[in-house]
Tab-separated table of C-alpha atoms in Angstrom:
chain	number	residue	atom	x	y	z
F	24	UNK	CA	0.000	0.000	0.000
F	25	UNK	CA	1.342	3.397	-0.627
F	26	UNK	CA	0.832	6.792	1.654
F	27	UNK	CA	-2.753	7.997	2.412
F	28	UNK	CA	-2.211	11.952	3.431
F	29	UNK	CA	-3.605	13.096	6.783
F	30	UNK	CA	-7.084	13.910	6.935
F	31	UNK	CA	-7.892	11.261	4.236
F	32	UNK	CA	-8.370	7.959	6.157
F	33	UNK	CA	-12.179	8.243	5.642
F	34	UNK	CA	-12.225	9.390	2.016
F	35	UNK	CA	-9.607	6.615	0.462
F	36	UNK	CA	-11.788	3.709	2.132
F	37	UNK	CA	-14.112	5.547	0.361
F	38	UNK	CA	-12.795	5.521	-2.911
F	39	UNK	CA	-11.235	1.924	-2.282
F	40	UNK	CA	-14.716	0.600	-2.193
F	41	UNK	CA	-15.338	2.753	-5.515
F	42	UNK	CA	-12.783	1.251	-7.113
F	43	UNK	CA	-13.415	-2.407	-6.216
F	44	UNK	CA	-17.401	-1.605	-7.968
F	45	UNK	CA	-15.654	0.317	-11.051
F	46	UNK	CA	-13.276	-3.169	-11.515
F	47	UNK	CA	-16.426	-5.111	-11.217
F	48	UNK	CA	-18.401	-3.242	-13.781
F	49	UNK	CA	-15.684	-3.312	-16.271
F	50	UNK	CA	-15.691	-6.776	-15.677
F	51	UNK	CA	-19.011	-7.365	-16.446
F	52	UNK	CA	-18.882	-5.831	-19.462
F	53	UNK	CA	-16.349	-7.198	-21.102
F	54	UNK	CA	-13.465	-5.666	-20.130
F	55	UNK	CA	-10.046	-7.461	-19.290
F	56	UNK	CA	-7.576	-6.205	-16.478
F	57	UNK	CA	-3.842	-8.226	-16.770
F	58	UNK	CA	-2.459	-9.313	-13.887
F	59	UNK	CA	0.637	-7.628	-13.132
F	60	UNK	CA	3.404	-9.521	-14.079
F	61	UNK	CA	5.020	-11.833	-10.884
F	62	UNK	CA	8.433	-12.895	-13.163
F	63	UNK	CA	10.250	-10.687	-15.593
F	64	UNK	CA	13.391	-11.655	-17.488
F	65	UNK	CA	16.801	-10.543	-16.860
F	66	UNK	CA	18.180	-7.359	-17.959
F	67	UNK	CA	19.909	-6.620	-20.368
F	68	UNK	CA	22.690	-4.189	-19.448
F	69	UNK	CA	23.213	-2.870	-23.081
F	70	UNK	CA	19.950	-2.783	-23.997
F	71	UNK	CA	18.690	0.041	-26.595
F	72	UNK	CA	14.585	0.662	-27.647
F	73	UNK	CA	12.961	3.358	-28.862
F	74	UNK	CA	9.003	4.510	-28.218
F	75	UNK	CA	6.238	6.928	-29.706
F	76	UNK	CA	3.081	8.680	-27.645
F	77	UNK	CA	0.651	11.270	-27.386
F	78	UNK	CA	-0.517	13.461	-25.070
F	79	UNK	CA	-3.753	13.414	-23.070
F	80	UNK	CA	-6.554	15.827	-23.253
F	81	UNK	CA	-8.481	15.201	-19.689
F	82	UNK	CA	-12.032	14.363	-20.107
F	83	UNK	CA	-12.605	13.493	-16.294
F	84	UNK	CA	-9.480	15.215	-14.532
F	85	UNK	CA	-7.316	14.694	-11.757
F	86	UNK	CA	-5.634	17.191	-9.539
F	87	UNK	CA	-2.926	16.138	-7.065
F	88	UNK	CA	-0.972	13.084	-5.618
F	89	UNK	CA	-1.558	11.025	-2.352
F	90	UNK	CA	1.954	9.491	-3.145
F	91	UNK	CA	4.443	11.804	-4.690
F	92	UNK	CA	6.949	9.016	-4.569
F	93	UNK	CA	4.580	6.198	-6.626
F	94	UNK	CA	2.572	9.463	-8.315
F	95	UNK	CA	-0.670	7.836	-6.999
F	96	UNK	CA	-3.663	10.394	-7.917
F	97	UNK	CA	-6.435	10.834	-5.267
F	98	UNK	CA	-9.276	9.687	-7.567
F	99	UNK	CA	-9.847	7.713	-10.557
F	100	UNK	CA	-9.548	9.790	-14.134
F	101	UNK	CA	-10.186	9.712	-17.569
F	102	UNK	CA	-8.553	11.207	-20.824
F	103	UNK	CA	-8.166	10.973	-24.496
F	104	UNK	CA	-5.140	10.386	-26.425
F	105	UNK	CA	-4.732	13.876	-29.015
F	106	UNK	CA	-2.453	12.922	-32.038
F	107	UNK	CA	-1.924	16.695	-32.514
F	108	UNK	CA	1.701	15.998	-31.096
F	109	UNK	CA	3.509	13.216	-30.376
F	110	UNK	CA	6.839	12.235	-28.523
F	111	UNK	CA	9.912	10.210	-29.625
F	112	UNK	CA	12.040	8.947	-26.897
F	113	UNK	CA	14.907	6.491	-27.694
F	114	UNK	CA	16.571	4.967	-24.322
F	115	UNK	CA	20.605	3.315	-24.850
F	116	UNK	CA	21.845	1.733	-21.219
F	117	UNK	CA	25.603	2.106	-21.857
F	118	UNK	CA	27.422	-0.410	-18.896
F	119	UNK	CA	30.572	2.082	-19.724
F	120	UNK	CA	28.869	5.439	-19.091
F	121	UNK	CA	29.031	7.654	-15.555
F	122	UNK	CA	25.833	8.694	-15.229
F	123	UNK	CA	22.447	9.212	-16.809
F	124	UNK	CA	22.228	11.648	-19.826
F	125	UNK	CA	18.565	13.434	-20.779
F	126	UNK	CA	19.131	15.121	-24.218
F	127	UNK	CA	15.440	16.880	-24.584
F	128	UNK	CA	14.830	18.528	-28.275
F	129	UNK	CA	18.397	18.767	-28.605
F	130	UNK	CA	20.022	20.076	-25.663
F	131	UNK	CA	21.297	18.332	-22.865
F	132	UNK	CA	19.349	18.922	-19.461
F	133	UNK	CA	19.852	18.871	-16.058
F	134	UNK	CA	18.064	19.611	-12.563
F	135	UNK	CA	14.611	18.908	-11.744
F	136	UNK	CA	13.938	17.185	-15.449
F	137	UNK	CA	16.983	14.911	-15.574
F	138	UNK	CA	15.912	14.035	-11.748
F	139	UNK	CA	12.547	12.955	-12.432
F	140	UNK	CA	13.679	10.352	-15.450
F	141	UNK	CA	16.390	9.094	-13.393
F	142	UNK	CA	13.540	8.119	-11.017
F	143	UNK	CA	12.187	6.232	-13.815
F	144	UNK	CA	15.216	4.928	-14.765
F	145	UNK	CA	16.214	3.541	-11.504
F	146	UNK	CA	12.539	1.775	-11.392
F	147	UNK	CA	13.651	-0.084	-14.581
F	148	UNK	CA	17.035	-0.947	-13.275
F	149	UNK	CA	15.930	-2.577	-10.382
F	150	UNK	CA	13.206	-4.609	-12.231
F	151	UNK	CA	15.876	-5.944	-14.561
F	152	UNK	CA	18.638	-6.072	-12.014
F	153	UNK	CA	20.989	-4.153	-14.186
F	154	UNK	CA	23.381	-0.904	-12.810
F	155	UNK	CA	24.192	0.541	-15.898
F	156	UNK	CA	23.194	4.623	-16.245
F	157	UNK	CA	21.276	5.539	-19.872
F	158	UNK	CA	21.327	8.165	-22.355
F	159	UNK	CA	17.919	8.994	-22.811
F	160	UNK	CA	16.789	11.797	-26.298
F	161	UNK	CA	13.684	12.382	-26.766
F	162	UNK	CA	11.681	15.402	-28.772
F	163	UNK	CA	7.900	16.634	-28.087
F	164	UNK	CA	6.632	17.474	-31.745
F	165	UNK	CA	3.753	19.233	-32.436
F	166	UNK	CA	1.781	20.395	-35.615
F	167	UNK	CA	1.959	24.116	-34.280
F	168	UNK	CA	4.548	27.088	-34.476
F	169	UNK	CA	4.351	26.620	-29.955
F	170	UNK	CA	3.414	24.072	-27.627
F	171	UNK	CA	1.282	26.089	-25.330
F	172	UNK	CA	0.749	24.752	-21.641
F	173	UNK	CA	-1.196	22.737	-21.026
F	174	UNK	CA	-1.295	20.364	-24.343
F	175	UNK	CA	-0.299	17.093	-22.236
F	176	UNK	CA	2.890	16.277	-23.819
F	177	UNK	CA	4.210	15.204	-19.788
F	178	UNK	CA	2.083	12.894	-20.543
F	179	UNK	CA	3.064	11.864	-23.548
F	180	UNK	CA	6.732	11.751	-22.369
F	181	UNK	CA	6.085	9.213	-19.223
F	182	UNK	CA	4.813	6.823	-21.830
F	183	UNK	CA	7.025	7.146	-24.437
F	184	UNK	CA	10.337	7.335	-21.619
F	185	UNK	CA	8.459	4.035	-19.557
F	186	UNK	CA	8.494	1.851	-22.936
F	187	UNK	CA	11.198	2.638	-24.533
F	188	UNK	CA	13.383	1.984	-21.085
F	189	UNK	CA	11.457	-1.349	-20.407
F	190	UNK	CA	11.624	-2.697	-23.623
F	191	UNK	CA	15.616	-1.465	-23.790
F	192	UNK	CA	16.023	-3.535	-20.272
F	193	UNK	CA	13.880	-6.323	-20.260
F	194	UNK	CA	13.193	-6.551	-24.173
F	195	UNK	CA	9.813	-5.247	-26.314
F	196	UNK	CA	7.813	-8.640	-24.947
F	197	UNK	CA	7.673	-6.853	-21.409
F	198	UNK	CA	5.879	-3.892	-22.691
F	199	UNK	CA	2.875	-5.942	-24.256
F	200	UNK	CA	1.296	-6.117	-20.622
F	201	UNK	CA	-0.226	-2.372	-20.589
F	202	UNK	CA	-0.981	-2.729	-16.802
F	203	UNK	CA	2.390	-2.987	-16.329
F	204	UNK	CA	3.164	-0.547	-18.708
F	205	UNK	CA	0.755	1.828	-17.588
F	206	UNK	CA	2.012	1.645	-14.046
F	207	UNK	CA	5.216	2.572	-15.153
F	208	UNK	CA	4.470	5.403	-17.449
F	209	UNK	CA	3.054	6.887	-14.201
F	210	UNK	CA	6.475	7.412	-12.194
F	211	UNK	CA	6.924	10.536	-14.549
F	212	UNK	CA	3.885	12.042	-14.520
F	213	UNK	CA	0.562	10.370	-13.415
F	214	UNK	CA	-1.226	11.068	-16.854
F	215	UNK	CA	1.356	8.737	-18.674
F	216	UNK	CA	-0.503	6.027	-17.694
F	217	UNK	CA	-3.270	6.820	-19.727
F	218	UNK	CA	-1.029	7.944	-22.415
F	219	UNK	CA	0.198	4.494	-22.541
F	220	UNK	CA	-2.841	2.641	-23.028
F	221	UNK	CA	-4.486	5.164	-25.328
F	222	UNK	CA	-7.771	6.114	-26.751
F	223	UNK	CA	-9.887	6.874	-24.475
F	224	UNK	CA	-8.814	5.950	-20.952
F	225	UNK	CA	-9.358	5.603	-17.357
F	226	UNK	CA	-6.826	5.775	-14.504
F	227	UNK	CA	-7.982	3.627	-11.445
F	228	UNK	CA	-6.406	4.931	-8.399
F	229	UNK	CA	-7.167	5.927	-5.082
F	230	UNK	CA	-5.388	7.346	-1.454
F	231	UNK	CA	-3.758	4.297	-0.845
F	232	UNK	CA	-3.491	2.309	-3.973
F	233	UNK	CA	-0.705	-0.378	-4.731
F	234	UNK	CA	1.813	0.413	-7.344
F	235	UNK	CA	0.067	-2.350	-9.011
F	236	UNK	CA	-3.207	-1.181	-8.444
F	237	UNK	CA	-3.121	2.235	-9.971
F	238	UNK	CA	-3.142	1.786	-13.372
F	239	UNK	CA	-5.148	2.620	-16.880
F	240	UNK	CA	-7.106	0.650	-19.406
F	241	UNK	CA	-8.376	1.793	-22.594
F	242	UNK	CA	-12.377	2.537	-22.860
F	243	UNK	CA	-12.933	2.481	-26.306
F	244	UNK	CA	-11.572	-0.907	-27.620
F	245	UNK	CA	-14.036	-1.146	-30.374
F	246	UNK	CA	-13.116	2.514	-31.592
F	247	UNK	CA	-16.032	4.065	-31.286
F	248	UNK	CA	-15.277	7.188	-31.408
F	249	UNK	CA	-13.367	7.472	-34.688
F	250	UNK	CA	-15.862	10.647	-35.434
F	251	UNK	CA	-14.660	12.815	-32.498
F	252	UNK	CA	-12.276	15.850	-33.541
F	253	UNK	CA	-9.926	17.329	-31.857
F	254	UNK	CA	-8.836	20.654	-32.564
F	255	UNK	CA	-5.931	22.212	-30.392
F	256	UNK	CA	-5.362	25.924	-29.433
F	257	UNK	CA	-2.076	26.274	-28.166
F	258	UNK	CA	-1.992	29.066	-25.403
F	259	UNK	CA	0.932	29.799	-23.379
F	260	UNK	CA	0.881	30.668	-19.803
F	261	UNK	CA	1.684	34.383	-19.136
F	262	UNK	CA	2.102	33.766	-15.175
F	263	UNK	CA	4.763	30.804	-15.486
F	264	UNK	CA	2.221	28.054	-14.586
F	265	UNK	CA	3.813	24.839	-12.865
F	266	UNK	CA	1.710	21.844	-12.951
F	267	UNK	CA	3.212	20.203	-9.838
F	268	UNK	CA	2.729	23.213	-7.812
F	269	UNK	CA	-1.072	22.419	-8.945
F	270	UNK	CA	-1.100	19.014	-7.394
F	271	UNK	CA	0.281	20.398	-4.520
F	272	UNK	CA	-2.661	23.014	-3.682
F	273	UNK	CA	-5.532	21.341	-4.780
F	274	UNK	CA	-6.027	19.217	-1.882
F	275	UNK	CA	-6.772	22.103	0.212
F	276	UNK	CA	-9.275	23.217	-1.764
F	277	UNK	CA	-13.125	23.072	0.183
F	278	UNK	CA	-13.726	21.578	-3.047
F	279	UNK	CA	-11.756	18.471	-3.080
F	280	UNK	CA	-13.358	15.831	-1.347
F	281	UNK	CA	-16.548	16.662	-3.009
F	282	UNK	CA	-15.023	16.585	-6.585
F	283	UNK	CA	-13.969	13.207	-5.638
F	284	UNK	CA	-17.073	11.252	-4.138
F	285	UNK	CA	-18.851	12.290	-7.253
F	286	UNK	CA	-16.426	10.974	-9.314
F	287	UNK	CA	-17.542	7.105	-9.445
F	288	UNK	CA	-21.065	8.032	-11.273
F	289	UNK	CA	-18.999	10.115	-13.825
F	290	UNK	CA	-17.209	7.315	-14.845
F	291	UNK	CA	-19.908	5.141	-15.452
F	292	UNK	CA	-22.066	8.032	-17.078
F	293	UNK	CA	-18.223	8.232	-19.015
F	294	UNK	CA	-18.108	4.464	-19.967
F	295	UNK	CA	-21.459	4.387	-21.158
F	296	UNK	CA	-21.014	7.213	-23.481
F	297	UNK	CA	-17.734	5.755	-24.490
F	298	UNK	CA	-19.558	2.391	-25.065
F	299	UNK	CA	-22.312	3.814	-27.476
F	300	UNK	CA	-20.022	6.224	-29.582
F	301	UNK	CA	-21.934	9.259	-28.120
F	302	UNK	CA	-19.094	12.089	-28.311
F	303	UNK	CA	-21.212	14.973	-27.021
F	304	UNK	CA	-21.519	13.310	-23.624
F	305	UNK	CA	-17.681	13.081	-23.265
F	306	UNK	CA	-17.853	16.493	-24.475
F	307	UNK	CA	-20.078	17.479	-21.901
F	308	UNK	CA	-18.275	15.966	-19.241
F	309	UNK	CA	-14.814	17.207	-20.290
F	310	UNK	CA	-16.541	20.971	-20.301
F	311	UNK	CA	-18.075	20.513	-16.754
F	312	UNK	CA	-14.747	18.917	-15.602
F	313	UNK	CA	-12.287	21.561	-16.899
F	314	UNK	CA	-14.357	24.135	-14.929
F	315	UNK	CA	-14.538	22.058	-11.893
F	316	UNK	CA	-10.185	21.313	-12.004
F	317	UNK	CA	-9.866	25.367	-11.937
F	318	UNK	CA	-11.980	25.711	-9.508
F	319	UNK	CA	-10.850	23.323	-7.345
F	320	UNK	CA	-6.798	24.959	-7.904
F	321	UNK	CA	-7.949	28.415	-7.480
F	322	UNK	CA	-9.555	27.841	-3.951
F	323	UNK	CA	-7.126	25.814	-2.461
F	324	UNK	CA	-4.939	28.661	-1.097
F	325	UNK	CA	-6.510	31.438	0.393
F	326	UNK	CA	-3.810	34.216	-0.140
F	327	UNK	CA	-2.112	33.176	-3.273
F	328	UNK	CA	-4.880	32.235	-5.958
F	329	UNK	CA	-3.878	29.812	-8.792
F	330	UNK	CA	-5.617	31.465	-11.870
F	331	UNK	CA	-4.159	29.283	-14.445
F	332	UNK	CA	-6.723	30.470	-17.775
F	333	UNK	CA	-5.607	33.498	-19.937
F	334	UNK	CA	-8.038	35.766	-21.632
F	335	UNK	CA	-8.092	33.680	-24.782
F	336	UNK	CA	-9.780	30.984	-22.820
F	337	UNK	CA	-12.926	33.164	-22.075
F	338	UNK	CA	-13.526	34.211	-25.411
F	339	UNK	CA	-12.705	30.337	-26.668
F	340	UNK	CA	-15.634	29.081	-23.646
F	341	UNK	CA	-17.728	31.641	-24.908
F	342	UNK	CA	-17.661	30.763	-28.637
F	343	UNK	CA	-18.708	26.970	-27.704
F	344	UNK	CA	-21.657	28.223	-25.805
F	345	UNK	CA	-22.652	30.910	-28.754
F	346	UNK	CA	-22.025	28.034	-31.143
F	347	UNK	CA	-23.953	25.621	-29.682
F	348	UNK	CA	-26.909	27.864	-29.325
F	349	UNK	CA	-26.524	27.944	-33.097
F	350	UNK	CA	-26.896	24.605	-33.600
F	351	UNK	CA	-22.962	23.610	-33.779
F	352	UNK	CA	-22.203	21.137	-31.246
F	353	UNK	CA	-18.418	21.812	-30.150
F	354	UNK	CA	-17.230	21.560	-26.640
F	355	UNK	CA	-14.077	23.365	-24.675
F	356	UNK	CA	-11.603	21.297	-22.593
F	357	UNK	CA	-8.564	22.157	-20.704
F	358	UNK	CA	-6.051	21.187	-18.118
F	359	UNK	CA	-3.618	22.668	-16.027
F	360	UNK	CA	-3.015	25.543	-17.766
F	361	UNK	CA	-4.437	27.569	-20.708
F	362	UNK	CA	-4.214	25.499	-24.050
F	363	UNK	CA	-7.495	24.463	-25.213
F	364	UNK	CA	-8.986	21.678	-26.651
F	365	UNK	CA	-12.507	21.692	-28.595
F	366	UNK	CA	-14.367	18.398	-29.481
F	367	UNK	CA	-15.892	18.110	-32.272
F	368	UNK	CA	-17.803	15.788	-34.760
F	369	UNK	CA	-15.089	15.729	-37.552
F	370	UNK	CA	-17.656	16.493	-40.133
F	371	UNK	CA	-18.069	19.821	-37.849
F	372	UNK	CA	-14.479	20.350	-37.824
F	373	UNK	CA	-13.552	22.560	-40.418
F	374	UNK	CA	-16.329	25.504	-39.570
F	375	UNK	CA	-15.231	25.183	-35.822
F	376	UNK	CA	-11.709	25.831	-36.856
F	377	UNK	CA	-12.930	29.150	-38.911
F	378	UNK	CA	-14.868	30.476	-36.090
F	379	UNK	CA	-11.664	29.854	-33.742
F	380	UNK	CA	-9.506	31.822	-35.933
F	381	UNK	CA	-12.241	34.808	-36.447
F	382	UNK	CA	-11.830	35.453	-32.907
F	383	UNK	CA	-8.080	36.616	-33.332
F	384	UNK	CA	-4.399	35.091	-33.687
F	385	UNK	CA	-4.777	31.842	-32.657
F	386	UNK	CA	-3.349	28.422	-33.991
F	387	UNK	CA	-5.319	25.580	-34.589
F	388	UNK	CA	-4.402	21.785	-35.033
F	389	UNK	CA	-7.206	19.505	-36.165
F	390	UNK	CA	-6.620	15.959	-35.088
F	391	UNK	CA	-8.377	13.359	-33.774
F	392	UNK	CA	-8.412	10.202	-30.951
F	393	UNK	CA	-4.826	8.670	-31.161
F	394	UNK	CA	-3.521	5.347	-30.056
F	395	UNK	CA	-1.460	3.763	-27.542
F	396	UNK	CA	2.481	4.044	-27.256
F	397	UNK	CA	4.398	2.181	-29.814
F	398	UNK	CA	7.749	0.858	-30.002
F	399	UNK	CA	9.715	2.365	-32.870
F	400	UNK	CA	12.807	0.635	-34.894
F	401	UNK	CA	16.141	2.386	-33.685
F	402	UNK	CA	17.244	3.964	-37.613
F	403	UNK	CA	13.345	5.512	-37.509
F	404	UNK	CA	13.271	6.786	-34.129
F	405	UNK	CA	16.592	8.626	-34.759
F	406	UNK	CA	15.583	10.242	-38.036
F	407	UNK	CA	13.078	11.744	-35.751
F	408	UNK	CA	14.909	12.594	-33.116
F	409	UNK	CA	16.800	14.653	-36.030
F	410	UNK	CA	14.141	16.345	-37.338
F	411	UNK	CA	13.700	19.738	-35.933
């Protein structure tokens, strides 16, 4: 079991008990959980892989961690996988090399970065009983001049660093289990679980959750919602917004427990909509939810208020209602910070994106619902790596 935070005894039994009727309902219809594996093989000290994922756009969100250490979130979440970027991550363990090396876009990095894949690094190592340190390049691209904040692409990064190292250490056969996967992918940031797994997908975790037990399993396995679009308006924050300082407020928020007891029926109301195709009530439920995360961060701390939206975002919120008043059914979503998200049916897509860019300067990406992390051969993975 892993850390349940003072004042939260009550609410993780809770939530336990949540989670044990959310694994029986996916059971019952249809869905299949792996076990986590008990035996791995040995590692391979030289090992090299390479890896491919997207970033999440939160549908149901989540807002801080019971367990910093394991990155266990305090209730269960769901996102979808946006192929408007993607990251490329290729992970060499070199038995004759110092330390670990994180080479991000091009440039070598150190501090608080480097730190947090080290911590995944030394996960793998000690699964595969290996010592040797790793070079680890990656690149976030994205179909836009800027990234924004808030597009998901930590998320995207824990997935694509979590395969590529397991596969490198323990060869590509160990990264076909996507609980275990998943559950890895989450030691960087919490979200790369569901990056992992892709599609649409839900995190199951709770206060007190087992490494094992906190991981993410894709929704839509029949693809039913090939019709949703995705289009992506980067936005950069203007106040310097750090997601973990996020986490680390919104616990105190009067808001909190509340946000998470009504989380169970969400994810069944979720599930079903997933289930049946229908787009608009993930739409829906992202909308509600994105307004719910910032409200929940920006009354956790009575003297220093998060306010993580720009003034873009009100003018984006407020062409989805005018919009839909019209007739055009388009929904808003974002997380942490200001880059938004509107879903779309694709056949809507196109007049969406006009309306966007009537409203002033802003970029937008089309895309739609993209897959799980891949493993990538080595010469293909490095010719993207090069690619600025």
């Amino acid at each position: 079991m892993t850390l349940v935070p003072a004042g939260f005894a009550e609410l993780a039994t809770e939530m336990r008990i949540a989670h044990e009727r959310l694994l029986a309902e996916l059971s019952r219809r249809g869905y299949v959980v792996s076990p986590y594996p008990a035996e791995r093989p040995k590692g391979r000290p030289d090992g090299q892989a390479a890896a491919l994922a997207y970033p999440i756009q939160g549908v149901l969100k989540y807002h801080g961690l019971s367990d910093w250490a394991h990155r266990i979130a305090y209730l269960p979440s769901i996102s979808v996988n946006n192929d408007a970027a993607h990251t490329v991550t290729l992970v060499s363990f070199l038995p004759s090399q110092a330390s670990d090396r994180l080479i991000m876009n091009g440039s070598e990095v150190q501090g608080r970065a480097l730190a947090r894949v080290v911590d995944t690094l030394a996960a793998v190592r000690a699964l595969g009983g290996i010592s040797s340190a790793a070079t680890v390049e990656t690149r976030n691209v994205v179909r836009a001049s800027h990234t924004g904040k808030g597009l998901g692409t930590s998320a995207s990064a824990s997935a694509a660093l979590a395969m590529a190292a397991l596969a490198a250490a323990l060869g590509a056969e160990a990264v076909s289990n996507t609980r275990f996967l998943s559950c890895m992918a989450r030691l960087l940031a919490g979200s790369g679980c569901r990056s992992a797994t892709g599609g649409v997908s839900l995190w199951l975790s709770y206060p007190g959750a087992s490494h094992e037990d906190s991981f993410a399993l894709r929704l839509d396995t029949r693809h039913e919602l090939g019709d949703l679009a995705l289009l992506t308006v980067p936005i950069d924050s203007r106040i310097g917004l750090a997601t973990e300082q996020a986490h680390r407020d919104a616990p105190h928020s009067p808001f909190f427990a509340t946000w998470m007891r009504q989380r169970e029926a969400e994810v069944l109301e979720c599930l079903a909509a997933v289930r049946s195709g229908d787009w608009r009530t993930l739409g829906q439920l992202a909308e509600l939810d994105s307004i719910r995360l910032h409200g929940v961060t920006m009354s956790a701390d009575r003297e220093h208020k998060l306010f993580a939206w720009e003034p873009e975002n009100i003018a984006l919120f407020r062409l989805c209602n005018r919009l839909r008043s019209e007739g055009l059914p388009v929904y808003f979503s974002t997380d942490t910070g200001p880059t938004t998200v509107l879903l779309t049916h694709r056949d809507h897509a196109g007049d969406v994106a006009r309306e966007i860019m009537a409203l002033g300067d802003h970029e937008v990406v089309s895309g739609g619902v993209g897959g799980p992390a891949r493993l990538l051969a080595l010469d293909e993975a490095r010719a993207r790596l090069q690619d600025a």
